[in-house]
Coordinates of C-alpha atoms in Angstrom, one line a residue:
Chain N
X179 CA 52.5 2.3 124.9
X180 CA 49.6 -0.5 125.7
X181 CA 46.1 1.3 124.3
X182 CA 44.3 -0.4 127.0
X183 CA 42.0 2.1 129.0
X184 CA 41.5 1.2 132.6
X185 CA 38.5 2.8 134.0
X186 CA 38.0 3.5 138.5
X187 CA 34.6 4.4 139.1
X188 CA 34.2 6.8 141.7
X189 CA 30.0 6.5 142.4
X190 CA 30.4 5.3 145.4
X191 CA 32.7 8.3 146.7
X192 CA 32.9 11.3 144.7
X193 CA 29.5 10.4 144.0
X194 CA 27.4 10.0 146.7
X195 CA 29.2 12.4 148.3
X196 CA 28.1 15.2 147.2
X197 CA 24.3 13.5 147.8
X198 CA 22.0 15.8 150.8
X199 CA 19.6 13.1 151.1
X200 CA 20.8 9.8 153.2
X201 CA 21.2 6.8 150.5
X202 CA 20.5 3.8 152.4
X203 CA 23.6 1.4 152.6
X204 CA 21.7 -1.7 150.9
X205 CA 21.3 0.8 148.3
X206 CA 25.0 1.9 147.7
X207 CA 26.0 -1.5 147.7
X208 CA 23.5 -2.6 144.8
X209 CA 24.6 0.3 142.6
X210 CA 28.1 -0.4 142.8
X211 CA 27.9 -4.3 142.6
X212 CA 26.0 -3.4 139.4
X213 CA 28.9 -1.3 138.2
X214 CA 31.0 -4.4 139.3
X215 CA 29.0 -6.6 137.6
X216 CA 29.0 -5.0 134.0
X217 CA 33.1 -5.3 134.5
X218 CA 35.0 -1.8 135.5
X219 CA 37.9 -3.3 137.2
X220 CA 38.3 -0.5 139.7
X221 CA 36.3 0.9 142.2
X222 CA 36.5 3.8 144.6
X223 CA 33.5 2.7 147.1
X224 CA 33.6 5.5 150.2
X225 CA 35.8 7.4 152.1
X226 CA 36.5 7.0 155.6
X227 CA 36.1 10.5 156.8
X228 CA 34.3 12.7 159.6
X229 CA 30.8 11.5 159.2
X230 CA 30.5 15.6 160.7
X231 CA 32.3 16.6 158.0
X232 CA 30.7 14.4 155.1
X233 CA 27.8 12.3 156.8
X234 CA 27.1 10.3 153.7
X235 CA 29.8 8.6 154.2
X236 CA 29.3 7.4 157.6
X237 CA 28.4 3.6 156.6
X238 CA 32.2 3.4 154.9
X239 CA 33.1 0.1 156.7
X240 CA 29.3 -1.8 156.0
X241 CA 29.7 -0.6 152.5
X242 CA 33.7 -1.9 152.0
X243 CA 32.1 -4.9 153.6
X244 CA 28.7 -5.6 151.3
X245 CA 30.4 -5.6 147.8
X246 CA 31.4 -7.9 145.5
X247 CA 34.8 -7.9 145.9
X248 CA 36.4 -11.3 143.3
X249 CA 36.8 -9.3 140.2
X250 CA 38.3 -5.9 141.7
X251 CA 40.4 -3.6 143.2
X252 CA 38.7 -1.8 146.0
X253 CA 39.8 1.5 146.8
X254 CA 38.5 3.9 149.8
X255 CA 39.3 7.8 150.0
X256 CA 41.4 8.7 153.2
X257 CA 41.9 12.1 154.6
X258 CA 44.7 11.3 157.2
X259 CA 46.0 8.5 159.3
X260 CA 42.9 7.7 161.4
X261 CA 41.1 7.2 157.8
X262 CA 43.9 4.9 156.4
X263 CA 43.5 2.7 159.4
X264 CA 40.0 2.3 159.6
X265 CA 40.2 1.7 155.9
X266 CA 42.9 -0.9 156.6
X267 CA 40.8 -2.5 158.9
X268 CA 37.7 -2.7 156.4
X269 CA 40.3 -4.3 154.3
X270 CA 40.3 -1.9 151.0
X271 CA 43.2 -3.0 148.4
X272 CA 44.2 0.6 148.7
X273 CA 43.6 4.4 149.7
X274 CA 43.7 7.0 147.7
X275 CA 45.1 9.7 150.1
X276 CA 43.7 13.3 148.9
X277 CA 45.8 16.7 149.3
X278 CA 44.9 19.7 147.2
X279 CA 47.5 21.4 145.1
X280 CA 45.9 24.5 146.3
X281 CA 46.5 26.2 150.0
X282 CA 43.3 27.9 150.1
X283 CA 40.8 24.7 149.0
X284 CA 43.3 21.7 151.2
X285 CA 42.5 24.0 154.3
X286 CA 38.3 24.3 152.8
X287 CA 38.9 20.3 152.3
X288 CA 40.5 18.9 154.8
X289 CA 41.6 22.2 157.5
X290 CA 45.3 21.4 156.7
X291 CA 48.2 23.0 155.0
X292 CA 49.5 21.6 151.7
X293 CA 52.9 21.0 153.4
X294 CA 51.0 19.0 156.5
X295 CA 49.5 17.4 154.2
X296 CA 52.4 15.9 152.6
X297 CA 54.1 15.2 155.7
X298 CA 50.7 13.3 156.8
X299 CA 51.3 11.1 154.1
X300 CA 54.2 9.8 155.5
X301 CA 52.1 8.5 158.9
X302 CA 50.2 6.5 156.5
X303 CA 53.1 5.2 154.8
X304 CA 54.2 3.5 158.4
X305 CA 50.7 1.7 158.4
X306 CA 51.0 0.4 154.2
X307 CA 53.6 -0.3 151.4
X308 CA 53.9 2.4 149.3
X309 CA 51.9 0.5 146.5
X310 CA 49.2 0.8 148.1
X311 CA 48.9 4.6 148.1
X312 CA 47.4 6.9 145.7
X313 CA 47.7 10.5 146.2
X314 CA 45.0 12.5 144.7
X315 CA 46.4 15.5 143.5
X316 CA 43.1 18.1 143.9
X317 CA 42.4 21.5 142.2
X318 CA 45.4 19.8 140.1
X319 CA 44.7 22.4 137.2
X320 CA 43.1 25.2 139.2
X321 CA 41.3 26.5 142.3
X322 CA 37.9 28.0 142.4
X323 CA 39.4 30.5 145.0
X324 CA 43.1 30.8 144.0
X325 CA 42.4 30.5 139.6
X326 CA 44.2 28.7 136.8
X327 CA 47.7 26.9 137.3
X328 CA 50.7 26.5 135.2
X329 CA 51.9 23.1 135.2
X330 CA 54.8 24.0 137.7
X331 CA 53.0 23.8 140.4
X332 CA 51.7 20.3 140.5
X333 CA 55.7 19.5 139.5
X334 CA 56.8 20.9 142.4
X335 CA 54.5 18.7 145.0
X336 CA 55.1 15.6 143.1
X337 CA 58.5 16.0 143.1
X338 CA 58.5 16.2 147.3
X339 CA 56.0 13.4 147.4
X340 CA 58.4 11.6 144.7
X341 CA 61.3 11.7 147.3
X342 CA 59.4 10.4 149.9
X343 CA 58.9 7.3 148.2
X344 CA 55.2 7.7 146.5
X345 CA 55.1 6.6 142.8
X346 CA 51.2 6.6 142.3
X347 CA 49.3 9.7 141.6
X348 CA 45.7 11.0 140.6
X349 CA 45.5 14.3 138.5
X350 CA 42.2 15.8 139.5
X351 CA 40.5 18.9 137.8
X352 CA 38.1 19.5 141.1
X353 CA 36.0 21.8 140.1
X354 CA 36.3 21.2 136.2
X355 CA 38.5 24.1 134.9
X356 CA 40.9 22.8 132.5
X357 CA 41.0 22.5 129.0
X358 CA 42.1 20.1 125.9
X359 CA 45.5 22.1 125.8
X360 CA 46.3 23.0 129.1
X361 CA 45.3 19.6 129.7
X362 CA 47.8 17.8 126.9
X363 CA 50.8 20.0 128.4
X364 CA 50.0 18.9 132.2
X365 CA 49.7 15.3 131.1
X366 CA 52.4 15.5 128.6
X367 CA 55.1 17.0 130.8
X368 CA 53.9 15.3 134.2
X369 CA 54.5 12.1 132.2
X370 CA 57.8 13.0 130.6
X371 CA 59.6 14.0 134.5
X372 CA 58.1 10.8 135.9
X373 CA 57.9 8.1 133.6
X374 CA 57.9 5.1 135.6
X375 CA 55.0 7.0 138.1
X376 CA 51.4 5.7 138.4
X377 CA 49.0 8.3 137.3
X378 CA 45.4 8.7 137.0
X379 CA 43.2 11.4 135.7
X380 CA 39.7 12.7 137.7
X381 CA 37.8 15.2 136.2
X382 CA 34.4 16.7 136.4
X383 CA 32.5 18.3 133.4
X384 CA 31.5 21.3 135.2
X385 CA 32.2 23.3 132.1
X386 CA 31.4 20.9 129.4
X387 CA 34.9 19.7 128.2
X388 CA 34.8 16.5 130.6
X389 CA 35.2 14.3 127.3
X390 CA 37.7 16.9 125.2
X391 CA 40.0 16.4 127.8
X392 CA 40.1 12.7 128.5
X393 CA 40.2 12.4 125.0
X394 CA 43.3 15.1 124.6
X395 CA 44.8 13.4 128.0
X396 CA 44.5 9.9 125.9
X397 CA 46.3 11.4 123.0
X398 CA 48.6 12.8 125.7
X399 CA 49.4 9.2 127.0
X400 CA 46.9 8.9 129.9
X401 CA 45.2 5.8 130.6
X402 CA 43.4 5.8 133.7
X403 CA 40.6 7.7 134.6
X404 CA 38.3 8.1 137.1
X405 CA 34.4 8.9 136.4
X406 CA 31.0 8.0 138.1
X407 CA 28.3 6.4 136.9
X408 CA 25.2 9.0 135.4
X409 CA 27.7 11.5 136.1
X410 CA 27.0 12.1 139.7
X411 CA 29.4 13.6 142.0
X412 CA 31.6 16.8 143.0
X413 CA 33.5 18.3 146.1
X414 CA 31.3 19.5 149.2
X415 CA 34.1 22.1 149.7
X416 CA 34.8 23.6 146.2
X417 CA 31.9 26.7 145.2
X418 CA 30.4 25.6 141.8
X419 CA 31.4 22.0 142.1
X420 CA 29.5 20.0 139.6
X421 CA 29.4 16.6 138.3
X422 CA 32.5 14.0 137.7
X423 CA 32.4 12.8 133.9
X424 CA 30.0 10.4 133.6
X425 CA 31.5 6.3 133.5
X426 CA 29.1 5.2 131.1
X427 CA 29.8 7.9 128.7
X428 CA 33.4 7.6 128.9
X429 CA 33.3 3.8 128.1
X430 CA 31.0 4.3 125.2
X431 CA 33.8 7.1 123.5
X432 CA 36.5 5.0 124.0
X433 CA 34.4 1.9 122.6
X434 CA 33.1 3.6 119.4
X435 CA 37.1 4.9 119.3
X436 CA 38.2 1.6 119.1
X437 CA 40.0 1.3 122.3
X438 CA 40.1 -1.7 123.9
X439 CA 38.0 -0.7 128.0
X440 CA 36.4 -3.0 130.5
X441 CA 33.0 -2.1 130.9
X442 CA 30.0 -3.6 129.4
X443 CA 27.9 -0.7 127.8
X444 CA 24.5 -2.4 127.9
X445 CA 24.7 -3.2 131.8
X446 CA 26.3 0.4 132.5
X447 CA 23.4 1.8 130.7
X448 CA 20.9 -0.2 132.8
X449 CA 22.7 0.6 136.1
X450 CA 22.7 4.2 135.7
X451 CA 19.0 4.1 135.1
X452 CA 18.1 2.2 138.0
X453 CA 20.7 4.8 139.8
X454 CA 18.6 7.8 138.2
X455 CA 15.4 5.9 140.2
X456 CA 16.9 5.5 143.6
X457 CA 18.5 9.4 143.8
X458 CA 14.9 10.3 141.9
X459 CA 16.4 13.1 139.5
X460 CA 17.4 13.0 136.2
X461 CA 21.0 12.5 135.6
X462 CA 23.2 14.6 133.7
X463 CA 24.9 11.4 131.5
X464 CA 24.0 11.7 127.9
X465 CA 24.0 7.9 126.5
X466 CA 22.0 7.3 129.4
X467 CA 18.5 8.7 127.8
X468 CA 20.2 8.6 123.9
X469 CA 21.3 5.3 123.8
X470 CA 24.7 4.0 122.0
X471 CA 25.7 5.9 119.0
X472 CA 24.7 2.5 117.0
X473 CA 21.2 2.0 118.0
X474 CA 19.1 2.1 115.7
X475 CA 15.5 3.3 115.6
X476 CA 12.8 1.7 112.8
X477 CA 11.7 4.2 110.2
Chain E
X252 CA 46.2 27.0 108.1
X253 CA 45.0 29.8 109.9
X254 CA 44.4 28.9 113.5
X255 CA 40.9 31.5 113.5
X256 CA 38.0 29.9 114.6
X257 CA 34.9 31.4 113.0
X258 CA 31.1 30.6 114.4
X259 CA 27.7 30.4 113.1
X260 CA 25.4 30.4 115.8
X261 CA 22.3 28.6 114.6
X262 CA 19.6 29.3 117.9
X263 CA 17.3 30.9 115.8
X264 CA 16.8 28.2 113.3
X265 CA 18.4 24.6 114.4
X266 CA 17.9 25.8 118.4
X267 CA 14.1 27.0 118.0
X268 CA 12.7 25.0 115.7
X269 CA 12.7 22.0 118.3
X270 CA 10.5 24.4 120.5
X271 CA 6.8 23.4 120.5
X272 CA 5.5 26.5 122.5
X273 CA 5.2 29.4 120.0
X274 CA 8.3 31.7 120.8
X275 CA 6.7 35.6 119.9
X276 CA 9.2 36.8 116.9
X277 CA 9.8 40.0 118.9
X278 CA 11.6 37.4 121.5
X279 CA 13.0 35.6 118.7
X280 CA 15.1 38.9 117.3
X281 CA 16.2 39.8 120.9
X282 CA 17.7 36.7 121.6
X283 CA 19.2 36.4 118.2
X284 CA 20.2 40.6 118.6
X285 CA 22.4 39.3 122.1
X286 CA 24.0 37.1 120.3
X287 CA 25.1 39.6 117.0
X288 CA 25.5 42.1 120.3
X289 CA 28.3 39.6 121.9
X290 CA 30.2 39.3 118.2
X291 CA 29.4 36.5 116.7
X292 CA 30.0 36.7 112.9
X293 CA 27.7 34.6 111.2
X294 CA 24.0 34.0 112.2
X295 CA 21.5 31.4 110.7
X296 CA 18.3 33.1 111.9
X297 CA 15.5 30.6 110.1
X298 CA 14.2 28.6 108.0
X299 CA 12.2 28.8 105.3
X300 CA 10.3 25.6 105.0
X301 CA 6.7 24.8 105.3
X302 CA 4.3 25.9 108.1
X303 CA 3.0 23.0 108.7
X304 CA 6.1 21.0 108.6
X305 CA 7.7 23.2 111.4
X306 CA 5.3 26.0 112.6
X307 CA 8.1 27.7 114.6
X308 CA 9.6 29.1 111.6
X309 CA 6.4 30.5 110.1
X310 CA 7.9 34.2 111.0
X311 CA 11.0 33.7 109.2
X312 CA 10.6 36.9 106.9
X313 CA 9.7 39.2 109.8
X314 CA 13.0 37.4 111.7
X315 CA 15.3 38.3 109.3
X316 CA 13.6 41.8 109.1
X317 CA 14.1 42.7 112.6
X318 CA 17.4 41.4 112.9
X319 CA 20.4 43.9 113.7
X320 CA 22.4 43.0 110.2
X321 CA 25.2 45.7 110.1
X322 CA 28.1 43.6 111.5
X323 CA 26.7 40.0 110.1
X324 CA 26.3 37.3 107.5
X325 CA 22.7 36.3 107.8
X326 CA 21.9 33.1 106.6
X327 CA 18.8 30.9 106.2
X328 CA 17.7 27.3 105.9
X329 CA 15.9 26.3 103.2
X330 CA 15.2 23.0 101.9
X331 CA 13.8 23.8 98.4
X332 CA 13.4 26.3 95.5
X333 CA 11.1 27.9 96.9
X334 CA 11.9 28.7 100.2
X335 CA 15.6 29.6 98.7
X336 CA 12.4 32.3 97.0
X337 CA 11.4 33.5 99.9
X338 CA 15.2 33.8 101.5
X339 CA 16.4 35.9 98.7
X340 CA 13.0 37.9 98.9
X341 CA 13.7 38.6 103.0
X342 CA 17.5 39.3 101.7
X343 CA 19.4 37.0 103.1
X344 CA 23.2 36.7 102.4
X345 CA 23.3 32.9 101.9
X346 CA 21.2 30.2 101.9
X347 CA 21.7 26.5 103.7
X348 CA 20.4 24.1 101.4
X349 CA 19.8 20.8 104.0
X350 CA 20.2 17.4 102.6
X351 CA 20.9 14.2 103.9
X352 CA 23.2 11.4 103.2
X353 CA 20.8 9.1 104.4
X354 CA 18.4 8.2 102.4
X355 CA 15.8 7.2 105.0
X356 CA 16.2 10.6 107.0
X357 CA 16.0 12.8 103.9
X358 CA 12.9 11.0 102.6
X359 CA 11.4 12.0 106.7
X360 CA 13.2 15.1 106.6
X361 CA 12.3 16.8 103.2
X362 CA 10.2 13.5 101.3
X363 CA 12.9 13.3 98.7
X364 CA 15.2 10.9 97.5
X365 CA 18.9 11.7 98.2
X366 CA 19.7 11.8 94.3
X367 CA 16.3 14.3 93.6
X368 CA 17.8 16.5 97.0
X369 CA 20.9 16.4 94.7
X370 CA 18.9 17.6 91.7
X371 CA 17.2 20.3 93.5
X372 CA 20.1 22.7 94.3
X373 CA 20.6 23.1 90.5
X374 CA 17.3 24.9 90.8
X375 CA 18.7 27.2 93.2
X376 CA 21.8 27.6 91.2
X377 CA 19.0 29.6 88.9
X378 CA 18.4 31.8 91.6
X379 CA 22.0 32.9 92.6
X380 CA 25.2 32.8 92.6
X381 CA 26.7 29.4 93.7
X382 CA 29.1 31.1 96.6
X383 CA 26.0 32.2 98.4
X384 CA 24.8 28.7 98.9
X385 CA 26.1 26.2 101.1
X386 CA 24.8 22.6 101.1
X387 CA 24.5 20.8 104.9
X388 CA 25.0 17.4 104.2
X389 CA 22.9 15.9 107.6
X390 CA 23.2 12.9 109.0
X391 CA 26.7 12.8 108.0
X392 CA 28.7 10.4 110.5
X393 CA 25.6 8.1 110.7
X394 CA 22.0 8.1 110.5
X395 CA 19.5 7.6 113.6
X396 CA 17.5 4.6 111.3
X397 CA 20.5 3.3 109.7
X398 CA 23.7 3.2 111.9
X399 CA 27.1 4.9 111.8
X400 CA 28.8 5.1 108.0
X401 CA 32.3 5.6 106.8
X402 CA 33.1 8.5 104.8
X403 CA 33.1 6.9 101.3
X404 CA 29.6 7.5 101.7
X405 CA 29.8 11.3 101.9
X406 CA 32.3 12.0 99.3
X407 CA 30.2 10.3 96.9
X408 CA 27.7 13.1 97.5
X409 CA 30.7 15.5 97.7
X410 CA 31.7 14.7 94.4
X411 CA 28.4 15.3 92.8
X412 CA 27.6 18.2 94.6
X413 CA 31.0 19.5 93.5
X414 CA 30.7 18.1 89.8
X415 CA 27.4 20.4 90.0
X416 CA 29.6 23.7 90.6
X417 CA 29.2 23.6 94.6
X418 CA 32.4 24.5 96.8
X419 CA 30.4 25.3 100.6
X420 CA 29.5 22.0 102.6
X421 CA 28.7 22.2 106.1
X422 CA 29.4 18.3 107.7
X423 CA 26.4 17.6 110.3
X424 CA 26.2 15.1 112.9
X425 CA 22.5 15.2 113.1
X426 CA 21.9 13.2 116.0
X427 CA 25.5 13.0 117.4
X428 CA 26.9 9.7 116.9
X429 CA 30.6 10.6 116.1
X430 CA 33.2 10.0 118.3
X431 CA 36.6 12.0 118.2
X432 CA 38.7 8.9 116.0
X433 CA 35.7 8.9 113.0
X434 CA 35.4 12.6 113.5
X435 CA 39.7 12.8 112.5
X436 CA 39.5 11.0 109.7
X437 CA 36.4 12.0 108.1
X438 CA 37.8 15.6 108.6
X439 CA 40.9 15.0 107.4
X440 CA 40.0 12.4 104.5
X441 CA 37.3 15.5 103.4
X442 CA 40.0 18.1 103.5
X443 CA 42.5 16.6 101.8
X444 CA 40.1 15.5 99.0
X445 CA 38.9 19.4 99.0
X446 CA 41.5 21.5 100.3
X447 CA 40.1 24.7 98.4
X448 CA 36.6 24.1 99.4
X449 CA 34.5 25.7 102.9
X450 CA 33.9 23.1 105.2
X451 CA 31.8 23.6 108.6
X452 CA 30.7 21.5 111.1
X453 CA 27.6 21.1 112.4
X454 CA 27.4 18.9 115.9
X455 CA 24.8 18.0 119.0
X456 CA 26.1 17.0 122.4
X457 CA 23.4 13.5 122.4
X458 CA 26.3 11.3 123.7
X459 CA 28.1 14.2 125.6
X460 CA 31.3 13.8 123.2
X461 CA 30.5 17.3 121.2
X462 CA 33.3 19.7 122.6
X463 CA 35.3 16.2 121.9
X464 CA 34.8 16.4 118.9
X465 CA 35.2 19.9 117.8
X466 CA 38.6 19.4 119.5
X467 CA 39.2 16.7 117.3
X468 CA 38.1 18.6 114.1
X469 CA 40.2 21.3 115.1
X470 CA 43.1 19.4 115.3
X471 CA 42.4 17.8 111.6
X472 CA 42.0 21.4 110.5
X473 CA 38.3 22.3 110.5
X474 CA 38.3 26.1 111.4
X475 CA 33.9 26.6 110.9
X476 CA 31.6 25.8 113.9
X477 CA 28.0 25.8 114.2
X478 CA 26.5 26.5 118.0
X479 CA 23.4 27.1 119.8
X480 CA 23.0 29.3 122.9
X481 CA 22.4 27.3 125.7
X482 CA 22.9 24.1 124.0
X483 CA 19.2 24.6 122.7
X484 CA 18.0 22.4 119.1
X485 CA 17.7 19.5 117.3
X486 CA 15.9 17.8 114.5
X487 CA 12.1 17.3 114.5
X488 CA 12.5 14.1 112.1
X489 CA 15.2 12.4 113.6
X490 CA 14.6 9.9 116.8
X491 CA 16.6 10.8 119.8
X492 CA 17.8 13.9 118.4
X493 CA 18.7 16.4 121.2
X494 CA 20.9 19.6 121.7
X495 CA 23.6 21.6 119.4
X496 CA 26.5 21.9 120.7
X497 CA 26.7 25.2 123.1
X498 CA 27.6 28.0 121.6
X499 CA 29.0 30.2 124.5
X500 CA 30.7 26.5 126.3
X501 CA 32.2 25.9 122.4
X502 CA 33.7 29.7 122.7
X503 CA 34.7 29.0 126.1
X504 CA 37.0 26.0 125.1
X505 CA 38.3 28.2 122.5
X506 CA 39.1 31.0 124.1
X507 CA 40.9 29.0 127.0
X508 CA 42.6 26.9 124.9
X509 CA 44.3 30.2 123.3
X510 CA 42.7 29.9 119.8
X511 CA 41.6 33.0 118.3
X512 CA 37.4 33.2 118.0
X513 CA 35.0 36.0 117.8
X514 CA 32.3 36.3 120.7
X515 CA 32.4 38.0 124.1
X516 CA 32.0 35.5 126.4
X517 CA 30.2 37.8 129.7
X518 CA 27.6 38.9 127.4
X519 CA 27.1 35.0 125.5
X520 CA 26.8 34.2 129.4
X521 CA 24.1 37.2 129.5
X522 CA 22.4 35.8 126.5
X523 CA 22.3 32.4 127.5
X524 CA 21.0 33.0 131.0
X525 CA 18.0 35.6 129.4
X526 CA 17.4 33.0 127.3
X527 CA 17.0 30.2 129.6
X528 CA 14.3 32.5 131.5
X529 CA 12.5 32.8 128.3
X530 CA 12.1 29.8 127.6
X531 CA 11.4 28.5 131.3
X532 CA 13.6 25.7 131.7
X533 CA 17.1 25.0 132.7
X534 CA 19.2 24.6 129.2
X535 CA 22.2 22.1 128.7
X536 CA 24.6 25.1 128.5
X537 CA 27.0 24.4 131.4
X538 CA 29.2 27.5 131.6
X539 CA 26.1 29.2 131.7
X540 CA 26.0 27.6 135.1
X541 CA 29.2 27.6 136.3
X542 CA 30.8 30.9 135.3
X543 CA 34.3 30.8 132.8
X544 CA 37.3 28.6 134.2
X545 CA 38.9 31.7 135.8
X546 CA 36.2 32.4 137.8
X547 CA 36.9 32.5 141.7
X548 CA 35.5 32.4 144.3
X549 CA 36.2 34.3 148.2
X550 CA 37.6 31.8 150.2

């Protein structure tokens, strides 16, 4: 198994997202062509949704169209066909296509069943190749409404999505429930029925163990994952939704692991506390106001 | 190997002796009474070090007084022979002698050379029994003026300290600079070096990879946490030093990950949140915000 970590940051949707205040669009753009520029390879940018629904994300196409697009793979969250097109037309690399494992938060989310959601994959899949859609898995290890899950039940849904002729797949703890071993048996078994599947891991650090379980999820034979810079982010619709793991700290575990990661630490660093400026708060990443684990003060 | 998890919580001496308001010793002994309330088996409750040094800890007798002892192991911080005095005089159970591998933070830390450090538990040997002391080796991953070491450098001490009749060593990462691969195999090289000896383990959450790497400790066999409620501590001489690792979101993993651990987490929930309003600011605890992982929500 290649050690290589690949890293898709998510500011620019899970992030934002979940901002009250309008960010203006000049300003979204400069963050993430600063996360571009310090080398993560992958980048979730916006969603093309109901600006009712999520007005933040009302500038999706200017935003697609503003960013420095040479070095990566641009991604855009879609909630149903009309999103996939417009996203098309903005001309993302690929949508990430979200459904939630969970009746209760994918009507909350997106006012559909699970099963309509699946079968409104299948529109999109008349308008794209396969390859070029992700299906987010939400609330993969557990609903704020519904509780904790046994692996089963994410099974089950890929398995139907499987047939239909989807092979790429985000994991996502939604509201940050899971732990290190509930988190190496999901990974662990999800990767032993499907072995020749995409899959990604997004989770949040709502209760802390953001980092136990990438880290048990690497051991576990993951190797992508999502986070957002300064550790911004969470889901309008999920009660007690807090922020995604933070990108910067992620790169810097793997890093000081030894694991090879794109990323350059020094520019993340720098772009999270410009970020920390424009939203005028502090940020909940750690390295951020630490610095890296070698840095060295003078006695 | 037993999979128990035992923890010291360590608010009343690592947590409040980063405080610089003057927290009365009647709020002290409640917060620290919560904590013995919600089951947690061992309890460093002070130090006894200089005044001047760190006037937060200038109650420690009358601490240790009010404390509710029935159900505990009380233990104290104390970085010389004479506060290790003054401990046995309050009756204390066990004593941490604190000493650091680095040479440059034990000389800020206590104004002694490692080696006379070394020398000065033999003078507490005098004073009791060698199974009532147990030796924090700080700064133990890597050291905030020197950078990150390899463990070579802390069984040298480990060898003298055992030489010296010493078998209780509690492993700090002062300013948390480990990451989960140095944290495996400095547990695991330590253990297997020592297998009859007590080894704890002593970590802040600066770079956010703390429940990381208990979960990576646990795995290489450490069973002995320290915590703080709320997240709360750190050292006064060491740059960049911020936050233990929380004690209720450490229990929290453990309990959802199915090990064994002592500590009710509603009322370490209760404790943290009281505590929080004491001291008037939002701590870094984050189940404290967000409730345990089988929380729901109505829909």
């Amino acid at each position: 198994m290649d050690d290589k970590v690949i890293m898709t940051d998510v500011t620019g949707r899970d992030g934002f997202q979940m901002e009250k205040d309008w960010i203006a669009t000049e300003d979204k753009i400069n963050v993430i062509n600063e996360i571009i520029a310090a080398g993560i390879p992958r980048i979730e940018a916006t969603s093309f949704v109901s600006p009712k629904a999520v007005p933040q994300m009302r500038d999706a196409r200017e935003v697609i169209k503003g960013i420095n697009r040479e070095s990566v793979e641009v991604i855009a969250l879609v909630p149903n066909v009309k999103g996939a097109e417009l996203a098309l037309e903005a001309g993302v690399d690929e949508v990430n296509y979200v459904l939630s494992i969970s009746e209760t938060h994918n009507q909350k989310n997106v006012r559909k069943t699970v099963g309509e959601s699946i079968e409104g994959v299948k529109d999109i899949q008349k308008l794209m190749d396969s390859s070029k859609i992700t299906v987010s898995l939400a609330t993969a290890f557990g609903c704020p409404f519904e509780g904790l899950y046994e692996v089963d039940k994410i099974l089950g849904n890929i398995e139907t999505l499987t047939a239909a002729g989807l092979s790429r797949f985000t994991i996502a703890d939604t509201t940050g429930m899971a732990n290190p071993v509930q988190m190496t048996e999901f990974i662990s078994t999800i990767k032993k029925h499907y072995p020749q599947h995409y899959f990604g891991l997004h989770l949040h650090n709502t209760r802390g163990m953001g980092l136990a379980n990438i880290y048990a999820a690497y051991q576990a034979g993951m190797r992508h994952f999502d986070a957002a810079l300064g550790g911004i982010g969470g889901c309008p619709f999920a009660p007690g939704a807090s922020g995604n793991v933070s990108l910067e700290d992620v790169v810097h575990m793997f890093e000081f692991m030894g694991v090879p990661v794109d990323g350059e630490l020094p520019k993340l660093l720098e772009a999270a506390l410009n970020m920390e400026k424009l939203l005028g708060r502090t940020l909940p990443g750690q390295v951020m106001k630490s610095g890296q684990a070698d840095k060295t003060h003078i006695a």
